[in-house]
Coordinates of N, CA and C in Angstrom, one line a residue:
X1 N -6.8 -7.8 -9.0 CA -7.0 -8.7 -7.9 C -8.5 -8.5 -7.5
X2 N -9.3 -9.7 -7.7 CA -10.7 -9.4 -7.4 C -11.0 -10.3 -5.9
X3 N -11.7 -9.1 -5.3 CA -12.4 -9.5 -3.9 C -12.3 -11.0 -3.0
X4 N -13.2 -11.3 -4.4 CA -13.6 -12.9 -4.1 C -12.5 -14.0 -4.1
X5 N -11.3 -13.6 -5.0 CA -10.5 -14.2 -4.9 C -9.2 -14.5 -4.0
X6 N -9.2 -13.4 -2.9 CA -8.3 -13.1 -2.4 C -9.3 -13.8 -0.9
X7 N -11.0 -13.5 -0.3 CA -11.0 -13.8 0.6 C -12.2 -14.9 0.4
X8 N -12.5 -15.8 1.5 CA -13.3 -16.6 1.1 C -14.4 -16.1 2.5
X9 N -15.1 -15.7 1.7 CA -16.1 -15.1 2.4 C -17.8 -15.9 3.3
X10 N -17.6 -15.8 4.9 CA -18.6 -16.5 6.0 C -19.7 -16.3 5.0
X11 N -20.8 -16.9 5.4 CA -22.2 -16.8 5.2 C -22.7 -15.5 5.7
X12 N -23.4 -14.4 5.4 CA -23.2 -13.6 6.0 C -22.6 -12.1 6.0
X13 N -21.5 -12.7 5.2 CA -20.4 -11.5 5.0 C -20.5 -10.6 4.0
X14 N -20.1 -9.6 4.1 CA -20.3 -8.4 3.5 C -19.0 -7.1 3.4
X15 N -18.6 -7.0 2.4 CA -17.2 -6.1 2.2 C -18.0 -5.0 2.8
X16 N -17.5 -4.0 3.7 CA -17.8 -3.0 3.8 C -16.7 -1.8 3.4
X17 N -15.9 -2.2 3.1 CA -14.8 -1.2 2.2 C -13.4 -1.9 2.1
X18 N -13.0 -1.5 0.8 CA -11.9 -2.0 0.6 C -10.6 -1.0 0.5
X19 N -9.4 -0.4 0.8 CA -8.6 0.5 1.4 C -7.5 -0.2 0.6
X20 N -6.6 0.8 -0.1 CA -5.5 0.8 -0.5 C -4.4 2.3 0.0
X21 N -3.6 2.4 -0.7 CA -2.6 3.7 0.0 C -3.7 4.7 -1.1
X22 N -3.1 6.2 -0.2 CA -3.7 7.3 -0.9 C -2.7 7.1 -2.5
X23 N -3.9 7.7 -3.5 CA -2.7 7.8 -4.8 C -1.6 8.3 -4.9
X24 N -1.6 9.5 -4.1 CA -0.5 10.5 -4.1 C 0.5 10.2 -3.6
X25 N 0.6 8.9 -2.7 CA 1.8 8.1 -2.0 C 2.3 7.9 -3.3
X26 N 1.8 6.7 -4.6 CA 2.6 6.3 -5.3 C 2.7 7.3 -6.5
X27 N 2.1 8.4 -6.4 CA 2.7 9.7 -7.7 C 3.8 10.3 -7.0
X28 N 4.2 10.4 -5.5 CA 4.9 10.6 -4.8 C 6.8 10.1 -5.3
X29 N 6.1 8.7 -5.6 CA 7.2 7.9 -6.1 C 7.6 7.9 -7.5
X30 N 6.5 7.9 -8.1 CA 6.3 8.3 -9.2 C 7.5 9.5 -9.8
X31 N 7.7 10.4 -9.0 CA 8.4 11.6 -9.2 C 9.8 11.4 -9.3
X32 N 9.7 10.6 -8.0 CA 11.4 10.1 -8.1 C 11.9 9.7 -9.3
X33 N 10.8 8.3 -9.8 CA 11.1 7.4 -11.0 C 11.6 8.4 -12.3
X34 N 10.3 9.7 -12.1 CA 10.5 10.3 -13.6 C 11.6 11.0 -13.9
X35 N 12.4 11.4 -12.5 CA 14.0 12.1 -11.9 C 14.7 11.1 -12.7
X36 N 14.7 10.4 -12.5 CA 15.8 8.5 -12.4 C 15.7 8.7 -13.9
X37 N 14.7 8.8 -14.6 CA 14.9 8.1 -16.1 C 15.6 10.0 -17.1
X38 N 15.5 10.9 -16.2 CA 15.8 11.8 -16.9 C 17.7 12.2 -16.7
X39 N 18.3 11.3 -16.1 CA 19.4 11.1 -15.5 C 20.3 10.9 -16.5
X40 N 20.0 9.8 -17.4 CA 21.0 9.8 -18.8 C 20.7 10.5 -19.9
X41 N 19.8 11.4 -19.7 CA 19.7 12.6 -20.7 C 20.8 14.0 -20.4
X42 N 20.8 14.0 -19.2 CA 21.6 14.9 -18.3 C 23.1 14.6 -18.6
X43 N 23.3 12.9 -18.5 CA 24.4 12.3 -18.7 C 25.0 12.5 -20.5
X44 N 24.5 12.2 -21.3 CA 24.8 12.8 -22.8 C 25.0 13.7 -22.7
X45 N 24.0 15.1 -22.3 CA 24.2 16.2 -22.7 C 25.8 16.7 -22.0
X46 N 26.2 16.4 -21.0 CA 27.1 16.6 -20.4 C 28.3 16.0 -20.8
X47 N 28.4 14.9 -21.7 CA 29.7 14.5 -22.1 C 29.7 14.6 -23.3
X48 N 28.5 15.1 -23.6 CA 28.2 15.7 -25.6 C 29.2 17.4 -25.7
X49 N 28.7 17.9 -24.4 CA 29.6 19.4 -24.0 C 31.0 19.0 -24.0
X50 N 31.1 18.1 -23.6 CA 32.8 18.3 -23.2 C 33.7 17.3 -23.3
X51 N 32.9 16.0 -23.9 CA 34.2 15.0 -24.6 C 33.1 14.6 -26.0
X52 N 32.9 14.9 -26.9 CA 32.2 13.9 -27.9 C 32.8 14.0 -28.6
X53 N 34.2 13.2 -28.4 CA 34.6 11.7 -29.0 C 34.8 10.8 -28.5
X54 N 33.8 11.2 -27.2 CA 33.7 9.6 -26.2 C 32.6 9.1 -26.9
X55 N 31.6 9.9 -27.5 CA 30.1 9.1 -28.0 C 30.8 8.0 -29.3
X56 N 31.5 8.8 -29.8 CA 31.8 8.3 -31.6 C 32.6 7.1 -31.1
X57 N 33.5 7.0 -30.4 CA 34.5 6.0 -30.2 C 34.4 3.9 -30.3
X58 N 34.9 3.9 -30.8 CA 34.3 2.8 -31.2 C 34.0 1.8 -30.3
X59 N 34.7 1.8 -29.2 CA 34.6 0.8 -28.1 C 33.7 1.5 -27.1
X60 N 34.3 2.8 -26.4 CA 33.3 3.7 -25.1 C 31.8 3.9 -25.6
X61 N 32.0 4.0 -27.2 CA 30.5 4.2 -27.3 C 29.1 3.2 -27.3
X62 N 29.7 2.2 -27.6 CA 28.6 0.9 -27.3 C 28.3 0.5 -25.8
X63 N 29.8 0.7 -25.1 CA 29.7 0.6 -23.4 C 28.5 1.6 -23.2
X64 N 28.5 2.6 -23.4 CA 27.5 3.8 -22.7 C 26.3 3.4 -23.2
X65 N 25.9 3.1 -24.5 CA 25.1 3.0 -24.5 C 24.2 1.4 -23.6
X66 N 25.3 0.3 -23.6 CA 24.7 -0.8 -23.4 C 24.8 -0.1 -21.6
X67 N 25.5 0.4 -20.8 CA 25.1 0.8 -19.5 C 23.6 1.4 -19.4
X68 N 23.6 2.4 -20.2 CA 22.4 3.2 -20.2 C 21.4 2.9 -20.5
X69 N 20.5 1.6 -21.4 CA 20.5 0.3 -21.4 C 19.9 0.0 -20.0
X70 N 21.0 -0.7 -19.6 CA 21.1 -1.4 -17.9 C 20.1 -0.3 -17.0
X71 N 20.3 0.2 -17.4 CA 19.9 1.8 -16.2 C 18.5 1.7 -16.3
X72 N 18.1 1.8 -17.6 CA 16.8 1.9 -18.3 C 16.1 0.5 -17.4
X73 N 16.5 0.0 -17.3 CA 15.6 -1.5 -17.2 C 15.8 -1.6 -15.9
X74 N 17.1 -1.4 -14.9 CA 16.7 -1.4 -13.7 C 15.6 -0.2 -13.2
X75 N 15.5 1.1 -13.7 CA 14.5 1.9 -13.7 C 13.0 1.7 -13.9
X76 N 12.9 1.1 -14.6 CA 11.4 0.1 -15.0 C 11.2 -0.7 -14.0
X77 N 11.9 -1.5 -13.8 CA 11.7 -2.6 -12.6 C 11.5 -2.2 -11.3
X78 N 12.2 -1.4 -11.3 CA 12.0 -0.2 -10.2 C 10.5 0.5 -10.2
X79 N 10.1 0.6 -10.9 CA 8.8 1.0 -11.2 C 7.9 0.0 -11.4
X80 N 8.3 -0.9 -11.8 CA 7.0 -2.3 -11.8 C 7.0 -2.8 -10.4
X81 N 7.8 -2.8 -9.6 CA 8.0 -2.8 -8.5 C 7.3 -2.1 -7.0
X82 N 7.4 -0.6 -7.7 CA 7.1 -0.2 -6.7 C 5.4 0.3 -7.1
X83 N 4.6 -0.1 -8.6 CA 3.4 -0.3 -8.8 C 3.2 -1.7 -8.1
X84 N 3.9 -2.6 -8.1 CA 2.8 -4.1 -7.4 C 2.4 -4.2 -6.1
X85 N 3.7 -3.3 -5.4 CA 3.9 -3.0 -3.4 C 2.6 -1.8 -3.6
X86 N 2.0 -1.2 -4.6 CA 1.1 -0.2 -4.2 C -0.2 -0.9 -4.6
X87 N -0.5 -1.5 -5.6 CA -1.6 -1.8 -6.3 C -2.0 -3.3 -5.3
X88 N -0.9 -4.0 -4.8 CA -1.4 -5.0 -3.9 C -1.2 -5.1 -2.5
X89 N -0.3 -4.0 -2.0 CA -1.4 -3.9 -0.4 C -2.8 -3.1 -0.2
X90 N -3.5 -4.3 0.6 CA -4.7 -3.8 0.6 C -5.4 -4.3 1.8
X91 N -6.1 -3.7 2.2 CA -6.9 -3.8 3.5 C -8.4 -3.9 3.3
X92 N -8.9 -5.1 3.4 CA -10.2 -5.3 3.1 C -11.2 -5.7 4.6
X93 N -12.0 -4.4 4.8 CA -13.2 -4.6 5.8 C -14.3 -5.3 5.5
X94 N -14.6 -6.4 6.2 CA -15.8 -6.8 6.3 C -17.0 -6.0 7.5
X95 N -18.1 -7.0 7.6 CA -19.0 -6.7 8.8 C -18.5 -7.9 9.5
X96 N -17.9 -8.5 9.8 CA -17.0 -9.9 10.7 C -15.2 -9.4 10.8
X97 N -14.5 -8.9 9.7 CA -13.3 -9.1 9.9 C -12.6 -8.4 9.2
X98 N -11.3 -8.0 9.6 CA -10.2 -7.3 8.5 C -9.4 -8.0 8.1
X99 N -9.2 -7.8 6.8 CA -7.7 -8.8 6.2 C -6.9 -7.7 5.9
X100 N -5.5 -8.2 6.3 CA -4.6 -7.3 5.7 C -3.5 -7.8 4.9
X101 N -3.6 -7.4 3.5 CA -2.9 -8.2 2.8 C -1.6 -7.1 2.1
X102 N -0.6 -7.5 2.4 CA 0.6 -7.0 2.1 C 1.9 -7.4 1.8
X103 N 2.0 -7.2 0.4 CA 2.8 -7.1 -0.8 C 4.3 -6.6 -0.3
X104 N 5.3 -7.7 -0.1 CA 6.7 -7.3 -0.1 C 7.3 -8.0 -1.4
X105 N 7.5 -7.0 -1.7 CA 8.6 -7.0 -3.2 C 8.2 -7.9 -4.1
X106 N 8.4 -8.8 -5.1 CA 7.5 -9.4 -6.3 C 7.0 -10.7 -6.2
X107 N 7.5 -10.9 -4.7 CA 7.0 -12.9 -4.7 C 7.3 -12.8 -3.0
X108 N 6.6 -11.6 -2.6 CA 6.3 -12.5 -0.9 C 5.1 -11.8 -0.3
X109 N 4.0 -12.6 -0.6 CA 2.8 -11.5 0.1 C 2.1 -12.3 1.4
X110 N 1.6 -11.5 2.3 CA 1.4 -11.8 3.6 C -0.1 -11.5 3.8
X111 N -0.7 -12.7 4.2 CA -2.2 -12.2 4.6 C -2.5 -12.2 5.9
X112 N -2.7 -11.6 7.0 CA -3.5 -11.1 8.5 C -5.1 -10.9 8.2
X113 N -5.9 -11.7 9.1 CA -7.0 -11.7 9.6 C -7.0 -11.4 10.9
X114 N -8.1 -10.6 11.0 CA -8.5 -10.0 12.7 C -9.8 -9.9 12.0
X115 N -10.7 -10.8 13.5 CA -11.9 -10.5 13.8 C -12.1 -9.3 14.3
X116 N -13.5 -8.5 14.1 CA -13.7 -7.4 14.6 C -14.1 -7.3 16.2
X117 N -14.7 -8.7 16.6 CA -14.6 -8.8 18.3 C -13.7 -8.8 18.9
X118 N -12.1 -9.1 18.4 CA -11.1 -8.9 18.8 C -10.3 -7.6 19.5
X119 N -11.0 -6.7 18.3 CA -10.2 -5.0 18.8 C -10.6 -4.2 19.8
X120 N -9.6 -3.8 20.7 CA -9.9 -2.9 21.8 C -9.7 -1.8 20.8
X121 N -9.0 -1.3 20.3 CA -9.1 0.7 20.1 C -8.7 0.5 18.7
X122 N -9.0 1.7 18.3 CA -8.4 1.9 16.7 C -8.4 3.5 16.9
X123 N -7.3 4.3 16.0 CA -6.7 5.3 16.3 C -5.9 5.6 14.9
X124 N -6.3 7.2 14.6 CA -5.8 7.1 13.1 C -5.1 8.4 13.2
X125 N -4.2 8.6 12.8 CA -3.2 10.2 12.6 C -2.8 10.3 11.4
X126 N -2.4 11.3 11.5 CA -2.0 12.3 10.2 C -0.8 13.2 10.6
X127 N 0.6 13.0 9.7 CA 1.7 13.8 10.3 C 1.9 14.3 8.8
X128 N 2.3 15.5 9.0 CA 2.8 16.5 8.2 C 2.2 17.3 6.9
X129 N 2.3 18.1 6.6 CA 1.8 19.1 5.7 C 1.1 18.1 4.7
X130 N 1.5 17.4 3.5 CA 1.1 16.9 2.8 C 0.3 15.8 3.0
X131 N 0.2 15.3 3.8 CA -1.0 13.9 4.4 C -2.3 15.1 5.0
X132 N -1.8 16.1 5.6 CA -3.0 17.0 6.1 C -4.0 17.2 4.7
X133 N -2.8 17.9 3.9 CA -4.0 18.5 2.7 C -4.4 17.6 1.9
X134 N -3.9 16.8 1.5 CA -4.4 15.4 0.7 C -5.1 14.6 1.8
X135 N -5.2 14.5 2.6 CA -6.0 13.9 3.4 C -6.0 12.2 3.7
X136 N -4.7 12.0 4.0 CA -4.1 10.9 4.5 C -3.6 10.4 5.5
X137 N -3.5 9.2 6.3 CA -2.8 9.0 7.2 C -2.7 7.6 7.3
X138 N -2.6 7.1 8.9 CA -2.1 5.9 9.3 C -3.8 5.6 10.6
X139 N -4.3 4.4 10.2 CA -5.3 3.7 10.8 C -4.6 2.9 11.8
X140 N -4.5 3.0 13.2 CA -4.0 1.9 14.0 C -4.8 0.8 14.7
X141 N -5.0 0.0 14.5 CA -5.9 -1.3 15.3 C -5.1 -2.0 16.2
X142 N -5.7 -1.6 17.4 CA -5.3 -2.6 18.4 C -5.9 -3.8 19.1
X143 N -5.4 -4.5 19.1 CA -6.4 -5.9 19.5 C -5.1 -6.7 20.5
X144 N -6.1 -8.0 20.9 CA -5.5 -8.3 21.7 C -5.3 -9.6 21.5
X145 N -5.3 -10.4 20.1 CA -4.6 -11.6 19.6 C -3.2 -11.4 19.6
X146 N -2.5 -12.4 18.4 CA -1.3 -12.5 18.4 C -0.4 -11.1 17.9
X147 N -0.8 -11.1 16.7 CA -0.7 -9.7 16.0 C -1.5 -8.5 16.8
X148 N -0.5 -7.8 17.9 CA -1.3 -7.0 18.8 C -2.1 -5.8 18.1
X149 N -1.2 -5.4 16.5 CA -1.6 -4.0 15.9 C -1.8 -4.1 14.8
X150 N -2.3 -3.9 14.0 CA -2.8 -4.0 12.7 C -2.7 -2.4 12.4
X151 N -2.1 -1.9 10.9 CA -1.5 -0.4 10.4 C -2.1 -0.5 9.0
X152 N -3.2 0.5 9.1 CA -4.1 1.0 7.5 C -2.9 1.8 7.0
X153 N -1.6 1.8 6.5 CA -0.7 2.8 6.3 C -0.7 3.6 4.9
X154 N -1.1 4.8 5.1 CA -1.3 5.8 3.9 C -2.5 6.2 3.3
X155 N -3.5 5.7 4.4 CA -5.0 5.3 3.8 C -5.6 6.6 3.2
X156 N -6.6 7.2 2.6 CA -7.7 8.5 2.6 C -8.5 8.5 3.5
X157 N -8.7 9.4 4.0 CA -9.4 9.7 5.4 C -9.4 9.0 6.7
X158 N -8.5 8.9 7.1 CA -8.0 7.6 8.2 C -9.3 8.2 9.2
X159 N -9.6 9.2 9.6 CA -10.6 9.7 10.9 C -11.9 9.1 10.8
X160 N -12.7 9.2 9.4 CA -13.9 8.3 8.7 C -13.8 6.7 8.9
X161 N -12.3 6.1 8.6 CA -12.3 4.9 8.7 C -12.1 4.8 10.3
X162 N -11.9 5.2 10.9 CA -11.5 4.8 12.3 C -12.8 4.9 12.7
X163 N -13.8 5.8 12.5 CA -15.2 6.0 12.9 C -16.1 5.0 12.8
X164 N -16.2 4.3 11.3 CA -16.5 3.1 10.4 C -16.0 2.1 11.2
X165 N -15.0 2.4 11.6 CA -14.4 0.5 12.3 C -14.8 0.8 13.1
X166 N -14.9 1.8 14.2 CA -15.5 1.5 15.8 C -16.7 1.1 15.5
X167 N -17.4 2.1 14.9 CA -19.4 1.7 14.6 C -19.2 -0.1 13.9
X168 N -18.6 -1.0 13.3 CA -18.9 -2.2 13.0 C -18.2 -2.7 14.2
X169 N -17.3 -2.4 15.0 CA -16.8 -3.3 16.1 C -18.1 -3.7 17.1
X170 N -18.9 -2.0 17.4 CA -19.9 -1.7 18.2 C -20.9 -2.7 17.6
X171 N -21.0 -3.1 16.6 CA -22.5 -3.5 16.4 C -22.1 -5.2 16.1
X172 N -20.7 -5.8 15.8 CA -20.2 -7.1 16.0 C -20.7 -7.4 17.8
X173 N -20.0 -6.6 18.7 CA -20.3 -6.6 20.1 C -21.7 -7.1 20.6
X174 N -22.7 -5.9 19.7 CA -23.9 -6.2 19.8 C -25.0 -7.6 19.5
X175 N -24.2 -8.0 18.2 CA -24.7 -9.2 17.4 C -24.1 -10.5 18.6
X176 N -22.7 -10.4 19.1 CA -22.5 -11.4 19.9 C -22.9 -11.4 21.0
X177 N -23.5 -10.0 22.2 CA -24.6 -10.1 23.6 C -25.8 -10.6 22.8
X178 N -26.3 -10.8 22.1 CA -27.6 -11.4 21.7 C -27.8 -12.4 21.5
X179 N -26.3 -13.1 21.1 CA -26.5 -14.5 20.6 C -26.4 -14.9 21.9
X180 N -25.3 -14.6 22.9 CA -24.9 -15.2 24.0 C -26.5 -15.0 24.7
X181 N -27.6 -14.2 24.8 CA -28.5 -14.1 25.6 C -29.7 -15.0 24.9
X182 N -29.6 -15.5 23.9 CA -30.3 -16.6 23.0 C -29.9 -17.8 23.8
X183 N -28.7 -17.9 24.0 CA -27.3 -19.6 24.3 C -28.1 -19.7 25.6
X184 N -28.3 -18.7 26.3 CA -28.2 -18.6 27.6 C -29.7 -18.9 28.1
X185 N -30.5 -18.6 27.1 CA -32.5 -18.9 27.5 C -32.6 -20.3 27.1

């Protein structure tokens, strides 16, 4: 997914960072998946111990295999799945605006824009042992359009980004008292 193609960018404008989940969210999942696919290894070995003339059988043995099979591919998909919900939500900062673009399941993605004159507060936390040491959390933006909150969720260094977005709100603020004091002479 390239930049340019996802936003169509003011005169003016300038990415000032682009934000996805920390990696270790999706090696996180990653673990589960590698659980999941080691499941019908567990499953042979265990009916290899204690019935194998269920493998040889002429009818049970093609069933298990074509289940296991099934298993295999819902497993993958499961994993192509939960690579496209990580690799395509994304939170792109400009010096004007945030887009938040977010990826629900393989065919529904959602784009949010917020101006940066919009936001009253932004506010970032970090819960639990493993977001502390990996250095992860949750970016909150509050504003006062329709969409009242806007959520950086799982970001790296949520405290730096929260700093980053106040300092461009502060200096959007500033660019707009200037213009209005231009409008106004």
């Amino acid at each position: 997914m390239h930049i340019d193609e996802l936003i169509h960018k003011k005169s003016g404008e300038q990415v000032v960072f682009f934000l996805r989940r920390h990696i270790i969210v999706f090696i996180g999942g990653m673990l589960l998946i590698i659980f999941m696919m080691f499941i019908p290894f567990g499953a042979y070995w265990l009916i290899n111990a204690n019935w194998p003339q269920l493998l040889n059988d002429t009818l049970i043995g093609p069933i298990m295999k074509l289940v296991a099979s099934a298993y295999y591919f819902w497993v993958w998909l499961f994993l192509f799945s939960n690579f496209i919900d990580y690799y395509l939500d994304a939170w792109i900062v400009t010096n004007d605006r945030i887009l938040n673009v977010e990826q629900s399941g393989l065919f529904n993605r959602t784009v949010s824009e917020l101006d940066l004159i919009n936001i009253q507060d932004v506010t970032s936390e970090v819960h639990g042992v493993l977001p502390f040491l990996f250095g992860y959390g949750d970016v909150f933006v509050q504003t006062a359009a329709e969409k009242s909150r806007f959520v950086f969720e799982q970001v790296p260094q949520p405290e730096e980004i929260r700093k980053r977005l106040l300092m461009l709100v502060e200096e959007e603020q500033k660019n707009l008292r200037s213009v209005n004091r231009r409008a106004e002479e």
